[in-house]
Amino acid sequence: MTTTDPATPAHSRSVRLVRPLVRHYVEMVVAMTVGMMVIGALRSFLGLTVPFAERPGAAYLLMATDMAIGMAIWMGVRRHPWAATAEMCAAMYVPVALVPLVWTGVIGTMPFMIAVHVLMLAAMLAVLLRRRQQLARC
């Protein structure tokens, strides 16, 4: 593609719009992973964990909270608006709707864990797309 190609400015514009959103999404995944690892390790050290096999719903809620704290801290560092931070953290709890499926035996604990992670990532993407103008500027 040459610089005189009329598609170049549009392509360049879309790259400038998409790049910060991809960066933000990756930052959120890293922040939630760090939160899960660091806070989860601290909780484990303090004896405040719940065995996943025995209480998958409670273990999931603790993990989601660890992830949300990690994301909230990083979004604060990056000076994101509080409303966007709250929505992104709330995305961690969307999969709680799947907990009754485990309680009733419709799905097992490992499929549940896979499903909650996929649903979390999808919910985060929904928040990102909803707030794309705000989040792209931060």
C-alpha angles and dihedrals in degrees: 000000000000128000090248091058107114091221093062097080092049091047091048091050093051092048089052090051098043100041096068091047092052089047091051093049092050090047090053093050090049092046093049091047092050090046091050093048099042101038092037090053090048091050090048091050089051092047093245099128129113119218107251094214092055100038110018094166094052092042089051092050091051091048092047089051091050089051094046092051091051091050094045091052093050094044088051090052089050090047096237117170114271093237091057090046092051092049093048091050091047088057087069090064099047092092091061083092087074095058094088088057089062093044091054094044095243089128131018126240097261095048086047092054092049092047094050092052093049091047092047091053091047091049090050089051090051091054091046092052092044091052098032095129092053098040095046090060096053 
